[in-house]
mmCIF file of C-alpha atoms in Angstrom:
data_model
loop_
_atom_site.group_PDB
_atom_site.id
_atom_site.type_symbol
_atom_site.label_atom_id
_atom_site.label_comp_id
_atom_site.label_asym_id
_atom_site.label_seq_id
_atom_site.Cartn_x
_atom_site.Cartn_y
_atom_site.Cartn_z
ATOM 1 C CA ALA A 1 144.299 142.856 36.722
ATOM 2 C CA GLN A 2 141.630 145.280 35.642
ATOM 3 C CA SER A 3 139.876 147.385 38.239
ATOM 4 C CA VAL A 4 136.977 149.782 38.282
ATOM 5 C CA THR A 5 136.652 152.781 40.576
ATOM 6 C CA GLN A 6 133.520 154.733 41.323
ATOM 7 C CA PRO A 7 134.802 157.575 43.515
ATOM 8 C CA ASP A 8 131.411 158.681 44.807
ATOM 9 C CA ILE A 9 129.701 156.309 47.212
ATOM 10 C CA HIS A 10 126.650 158.537 47.663
ATOM 11 C CA ILE A 11 125.246 161.381 45.599
ATOM 12 C CA THR A 12 122.205 163.465 46.476
ATOM 13 C CA VAL A 13 120.575 165.441 43.711
ATOM 14 C CA SER A 14 117.383 167.475 43.473
ATOM 15 C CA GLU A 15 114.653 166.319 41.151
ATOM 16 C CA GLY A 16 115.047 168.036 37.801
ATOM 17 C CA ALA A 17 118.744 168.688 38.295
ATOM 18 C CA SER A 18 121.465 167.088 36.226
ATOM 19 C CA LEU A 19 123.381 164.030 37.365
ATOM 20 C CA GLU A 20 126.859 162.789 36.599
ATOM 21 C CA LEU A 21 128.328 159.593 38.001
ATOM 22 C CA ARG A 22 132.026 158.975 37.665
ATOM 23 C CA CYS A 23 133.722 155.769 36.639
ATOM 24 C CA ASN A 24 137.430 155.159 36.085
ATOM 25 C CA TYR A 25 139.043 151.931 35.047
ATOM 26 C CA SER A 26 142.558 150.619 34.923
ATOM 27 C CA TYR A 27 143.370 148.447 31.967
ATOM 28 C CA GLY A 28 145.935 148.821 29.218
ATOM 29 C CA ALA A 29 143.634 148.443 26.233
ATOM 30 C CA THR A 30 140.128 149.764 25.683
ATOM 31 C CA PRO A 31 137.789 147.425 27.489
ATOM 32 C CA TYR A 32 134.094 146.913 27.038
ATOM 33 C CA LEU A 33 132.241 149.263 29.387
ATOM 34 C CA PHE A 34 128.836 149.044 30.994
ATOM 35 C CA TRP A 35 126.537 150.881 33.350
ATOM 36 C CA TYR A 36 123.947 148.996 35.354
ATOM 37 C CA VAL A 37 121.234 150.252 37.695
ATOM 38 C CA GLN A 38 119.897 148.428 40.735
ATOM 39 C CA SER A 39 116.690 149.377 42.503
ATOM 40 C CA PRO A 40 116.489 148.399 46.196
ATOM 41 C CA GLY A 41 116.246 144.660 46.683
ATOM 42 C CA GLN A 42 116.316 143.973 42.961
ATOM 43 C CA GLY A 43 118.657 142.595 40.387
ATOM 44 C CA LEU A 44 120.673 144.748 37.992
ATOM 45 C CA GLN A 45 119.432 146.214 34.740
ATOM 46 C CA LEU A 46 121.683 147.318 31.920
ATOM 47 C CA LEU A 47 121.495 151.052 31.170
ATOM 48 C CA LEU A 48 124.020 151.199 28.349
ATOM 49 C CA LYS A 49 127.226 149.732 27.031
ATOM 50 C CA TYR A 50 130.219 150.779 24.966
ATOM 51 C CA PHE A 51 132.197 148.450 22.748
ATOM 52 C CA SER A 52 133.623 150.731 20.070
ATOM 53 C CA GLY A 53 132.728 153.605 17.761
ATOM 54 C CA ASP A 54 131.048 156.789 18.897
ATOM 55 C CA THR A 55 132.316 157.633 22.346
ATOM 56 C CA LEU A 56 128.980 159.106 23.434
ATOM 57 C CA VAL A 57 126.554 156.291 24.119
ATOM 58 C CA GLN A 58 122.832 156.639 24.612
ATOM 59 C CA GLY A 59 121.006 154.311 26.947
ATOM 60 C CA ILE A 60 117.618 153.671 28.405
ATOM 61 C CA LYS A 61 115.732 155.980 30.783
ATOM 62 C CA GLY A 62 117.373 159.086 29.305
ATOM 63 C CA PHE A 63 120.910 158.198 30.396
ATOM 64 C CA GLU A 64 124.048 158.663 28.369
ATOM 65 C CA ALA A 65 127.713 157.969 28.988
ATOM 66 C CA GLU A 66 130.906 159.239 27.432
ATOM 67 C CA PHE A 67 134.033 157.191 26.989
ATOM 68 C CA LYS A 68 137.244 159.192 27.338
ATOM 69 C CA ARG A 69 140.261 157.101 26.513
ATOM 70 C CA SER A 70 142.773 159.708 27.712
ATOM 71 C CA GLN A 71 141.174 159.744 31.150
ATOM 72 C CA SER A 72 140.267 156.055 31.320
ATOM 73 C CA SER A 73 136.784 157.172 32.238
ATOM 74 C CA PHE A 74 133.223 156.273 31.360
ATOM 75 C CA ASN A 75 131.003 158.755 33.184
ATOM 76 C CA LEU A 76 127.235 158.418 33.251
ATOM 77 C CA ARG A 77 124.997 161.466 32.853
ATOM 78 C CA LYS A 78 121.374 162.443 32.855
ATOM 79 C CA PRO A 79 120.249 166.015 32.106
ATOM 80 C CA SER A 80 117.185 166.008 34.366
ATOM 81 C CA VAL A 81 116.740 163.507 37.176
ATOM 82 C CA HIS A 82 113.379 162.014 38.110
ATOM 83 C CA TRP A 83 112.494 160.686 41.548
ATOM 84 C CA SER A 84 112.394 157.180 40.036
ATOM 85 C CA ASP A 85 116.115 157.449 39.279
ATOM 86 C CA ALA A 86 116.902 156.929 42.954
ATOM 87 C CA ALA A 87 118.874 153.683 42.904
ATOM 88 C CA GLU A 88 122.385 152.307 42.984
ATOM 89 C CA TYR A 89 124.474 152.532 39.848
ATOM 90 C CA PHE A 90 127.312 150.240 38.913
ATOM 91 C CA CYS A 91 129.992 150.698 36.327
ATOM 92 C CA ALA A 92 131.489 147.503 34.917
ATOM 93 C CA VAL A 93 134.435 146.644 32.724
ATOM 94 C CA GLU A 94 135.173 143.628 30.572
ATOM 95 C CA ARG A 95 138.510 142.933 28.970
ATOM 96 C CA SER A 96 136.965 141.419 25.842
ATOM 97 C CA ALA A 97 133.671 139.981 24.733
ATOM 98 C CA GLY A 98 132.714 136.895 26.662
ATOM 99 C CA ASN A 99 135.178 137.569 29.416
ATOM 100 C CA LYS A 100 134.290 138.328 33.017
ATOM 101 C CA LEU A 101 132.791 141.611 34.131
ATOM 102 C CA THR A 102 134.491 143.498 36.905
ATOM 103 C CA PHE A 103 132.169 145.843 38.783
ATOM 104 C CA GLY A 104 132.883 149.068 40.577
ATOM 105 C CA GLY A 105 131.762 149.582 44.165
ATOM 106 C CA GLY A 106 128.606 151.388 43.121
ATOM 107 C CA THR A 107 127.189 154.867 43.637
ATOM 108 C CA ARG A 108 123.943 155.290 45.523
ATOM 109 C CA VAL A 109 121.823 158.137 44.186
ATOM 110 C CA LEU A 110 119.257 159.868 46.365
ATOM 111 C CA VAL A 111 116.772 162.228 44.745
ATOM 112 C CA LYS A 112 115.375 165.141 46.761
ATOM 113 C CA PRO A 113 111.915 166.462 45.896
ATOM 114 C CA SER B 1 111.884 135.650 25.558
ATOM 115 C CA GLN B 2 114.525 134.737 28.057
ATOM 116 C CA THR B 3 113.896 134.795 31.791
ATOM 117 C CA ILE B 4 115.960 134.008 34.825
ATOM 118 C CA HIS B 5 114.605 132.834 38.152
ATOM 119 C CA GLN B 6 116.246 132.634 41.544
ATOM 120 C CA TRP B 7 114.944 131.055 44.711
ATOM 121 C CA PRO B 8 114.472 131.377 47.482
ATOM 122 C CA ALA B 9 114.189 135.162 47.441
ATOM 123 C CA THR B 10 114.934 135.411 51.155
ATOM 124 C CA LEU B 11 116.627 132.986 53.482
ATOM 125 C CA VAL B 12 117.594 133.138 57.159
ATOM 126 C CA GLN B 13 119.903 130.372 58.254
ATOM 127 C CA PRO B 14 121.885 129.580 61.423
ATOM 128 C CA VAL B 15 125.647 129.393 61.373
ATOM 129 C CA GLY B 16 126.813 125.901 60.446
ATOM 130 C CA SER B 17 123.711 124.984 58.461
ATOM 131 C CA PRO B 18 123.829 124.032 54.757
ATOM 132 C CA LEU B 19 122.810 126.247 51.884
ATOM 133 C CA SER B 20 121.336 125.721 48.460
ATOM 134 C CA LEU B 21 120.386 128.602 46.166
ATOM 135 C CA GLU B 22 118.996 127.782 42.770
ATOM 136 C CA CYS B 23 119.027 129.682 39.528
ATOM 137 C CA THR B 24 117.231 128.663 36.350
ATOM 138 C CA VAL B 25 117.288 130.294 32.952
ATOM 139 C CA GLU B 26 114.522 129.828 30.413
ATOM 140 C CA GLY B 27 114.319 130.657 26.744
ATOM 141 C CA THR B 28 117.970 130.204 25.863
ATOM 142 C CA SER B 29 120.438 127.384 25.492
ATOM 143 C CA ASN B 30 124.055 126.975 26.544
ATOM 144 C CA PRO B 31 124.246 130.278 28.407
ATOM 145 C CA ASN B 32 127.242 131.372 30.422
ATOM 146 C CA LEU B 33 126.062 131.489 34.028
ATOM 147 C CA TYR B 34 127.408 133.525 36.912
ATOM 148 C CA TRP B 35 126.997 133.838 40.677
ATOM 149 C CA TYR B 36 127.752 137.209 42.241
ATOM 150 C CA ARG B 37 127.598 138.257 45.859
ATOM 151 C CA GLN B 38 126.782 141.746 47.001
ATOM 152 C CA ALA B 39 127.657 142.398 50.628
ATOM 153 C CA ALA B 40 126.061 145.322 52.446
ATOM 154 C CA GLY B 41 127.498 148.609 51.199
ATOM 155 C CA ARG B 42 129.847 146.906 48.778
ATOM 156 C CA GLY B 43 129.959 146.219 45.094
ATOM 157 C CA LEU B 44 129.471 142.949 43.290
ATOM 158 C CA GLN B 45 131.973 140.175 43.703
ATOM 159 C CA LEU B 46 132.077 137.388 41.136
ATOM 160 C CA LEU B 47 132.009 134.046 42.928
ATOM 161 C CA PHE B 48 131.618 131.430 40.195
ATOM 162 C CA TYR B 49 130.973 131.202 36.514
ATOM 163 C CA SER B 50 130.141 128.331 34.201
ATOM 164 C CA VAL B 51 130.406 127.985 30.439
ATOM 165 C CA GLY B 52 128.702 124.587 30.292
ATOM 166 C CA ILE B 53 127.314 121.607 32.184
ATOM 167 C CA GLY B 54 129.703 120.477 34.881
ATOM 168 C CA GLN B 55 132.156 123.288 34.113
ATOM 169 C CA ILE B 56 132.671 125.585 37.096
ATOM 170 C CA SER B 57 135.294 128.248 37.610
ATOM 171 C CA SER B 58 135.821 129.674 41.063
ATOM 172 C CA GLU B 59 136.959 133.238 41.394
ATOM 173 C CA VAL B 60 137.675 133.463 45.096
ATOM 174 C CA PRO B 61 138.521 130.854 47.727
ATOM 175 C CA GLN B 62 135.646 130.607 50.126
ATOM 176 C CA ASN B 63 133.109 128.546 51.952
ATOM 177 C CA LEU B 64 130.859 128.153 48.933
ATOM 178 C CA SER B 65 130.644 125.852 45.936
ATOM 179 C CA ALA B 66 128.670 125.845 42.712
ATOM 180 C CA SER B 67 127.317 123.191 40.407
ATOM 181 C CA ARG B 68 125.665 123.087 37.014
ATOM 182 C CA PRO B 69 123.770 119.828 36.735
ATOM 183 C CA GLN B 70 121.768 120.940 33.701
ATOM 184 C CA ASP B 71 122.338 123.397 30.886
ATOM 185 C CA ARG B 72 120.087 126.060 32.354
ATOM 186 C CA GLN B 73 120.454 125.375 36.063
ATOM 187 C CA PHE B 74 123.092 126.823 38.352
ATOM 188 C CA ILE B 75 123.237 126.020 42.046
ATOM 189 C CA LEU B 76 125.171 127.740 44.817
ATOM 190 C CA SER B 77 125.832 125.623 47.899
ATOM 191 C CA SER B 78 127.559 125.481 51.212
ATOM 192 C CA LYS B 79 127.966 122.626 53.671
ATOM 193 C CA LYS B 80 128.354 124.910 56.691
ATOM 194 C CA LEU B 81 127.430 128.569 56.572
ATOM 195 C CA LEU B 82 129.518 131.282 58.193
ATOM 196 C CA LEU B 83 128.343 134.681 59.389
ATOM 197 C CA SER B 84 130.404 136.226 56.619
ATOM 198 C CA ASP B 85 128.314 134.407 54.012
ATOM 199 C CA SER B 86 125.445 136.834 54.606
ATOM 200 C CA GLY B 87 124.682 138.957 51.587
ATOM 201 C CA PHE B 88 122.658 139.389 48.449
ATOM 202 C CA TYR B 89 123.356 136.705 45.876
ATOM 203 C CA LEU B 90 122.735 137.384 42.247
ATOM 204 C CA CYS B 91 122.638 134.910 39.424
ATOM 205 C CA ALA B 92 123.209 136.129 35.887
ATOM 206 C CA TRP B 93 123.368 134.695 32.405
ATOM 207 C CA ARG B 94 124.922 135.715 29.149
ATOM 208 C CA GLY B 95 124.062 134.276 25.788
ATOM 209 C CA GLY B 96 127.004 134.231 23.409
ATOM 210 C CA ASN B 97 129.342 137.205 23.395
ATOM 211 C CA THR B 98 126.881 140.093 23.351
ATOM 212 C CA GLY B 99 128.557 141.465 26.439
ATOM 213 C CA GLU B 100 125.366 142.008 28.376
ATOM 214 C CA LEU B 101 124.638 140.160 31.592
ATOM 215 C CA PHE B 102 121.015 139.534 32.519
ATOM 216 C CA PHE B 103 120.443 139.317 36.249
ATOM 217 C CA GLY B 104 117.930 137.512 38.372
ATOM 218 C CA GLU B 105 116.068 139.233 41.175
ATOM 219 C CA GLY B 106 118.526 138.011 43.786
ATOM 220 C CA SER B 107 118.442 135.920 46.953
ATOM 221 C CA ARG B 108 119.027 137.623 50.270
ATOM 222 C CA LEU B 109 120.802 135.384 52.758
ATOM 223 C CA THR B 110 121.104 136.239 56.422
ATOM 224 C CA VAL B 111 123.239 133.987 58.565
ATOM 225 C CA LEU B 112 122.623 134.304 62.306
#
């Protein structure tokens, strides 16, 4: 069965600093990969997704993620964090299109002024 | 455009009482529908998904059930709530195989 690991439960970053959130998955083939963001008490919003092609994916809100097959990773990055980026971030994996998403445990990001 | 609605947004129920959470999608037809639960401090757990009317797949054995009486309606139910049923329930839909799930705003259930 596929699984998704987000090693960092909490990350605190200063406003304007860079941010990187880690995501590792376990699955034999290259799955479909997603990053979602959840503001407190809200549903989830898709930041970006990777199906194939260029391994560096650009998303909304200035986020990007890089797929590294050799490391089974799909880390999310943002060069300069804004206070509004404080939220919980979820990595998700899907074996193939139309299949079921498996979510990681999430990483909560706190932004210091 | 497509929208997804969940209600109620917040619910406080005693142990042993029944539950009904509703989810409705507008602006699309024959979506795949999903119920997730998010317990405090934990990730999202897929509870049920449906690819069509009356078609329900259960992911984990539990105290809950789901039904899809209409194409764009997905209902999460329980006959007798347990304390462990407390959590944040999210409904989501997917149209075709685009890969993206669209989530509702969630329903927070507290069982006392």
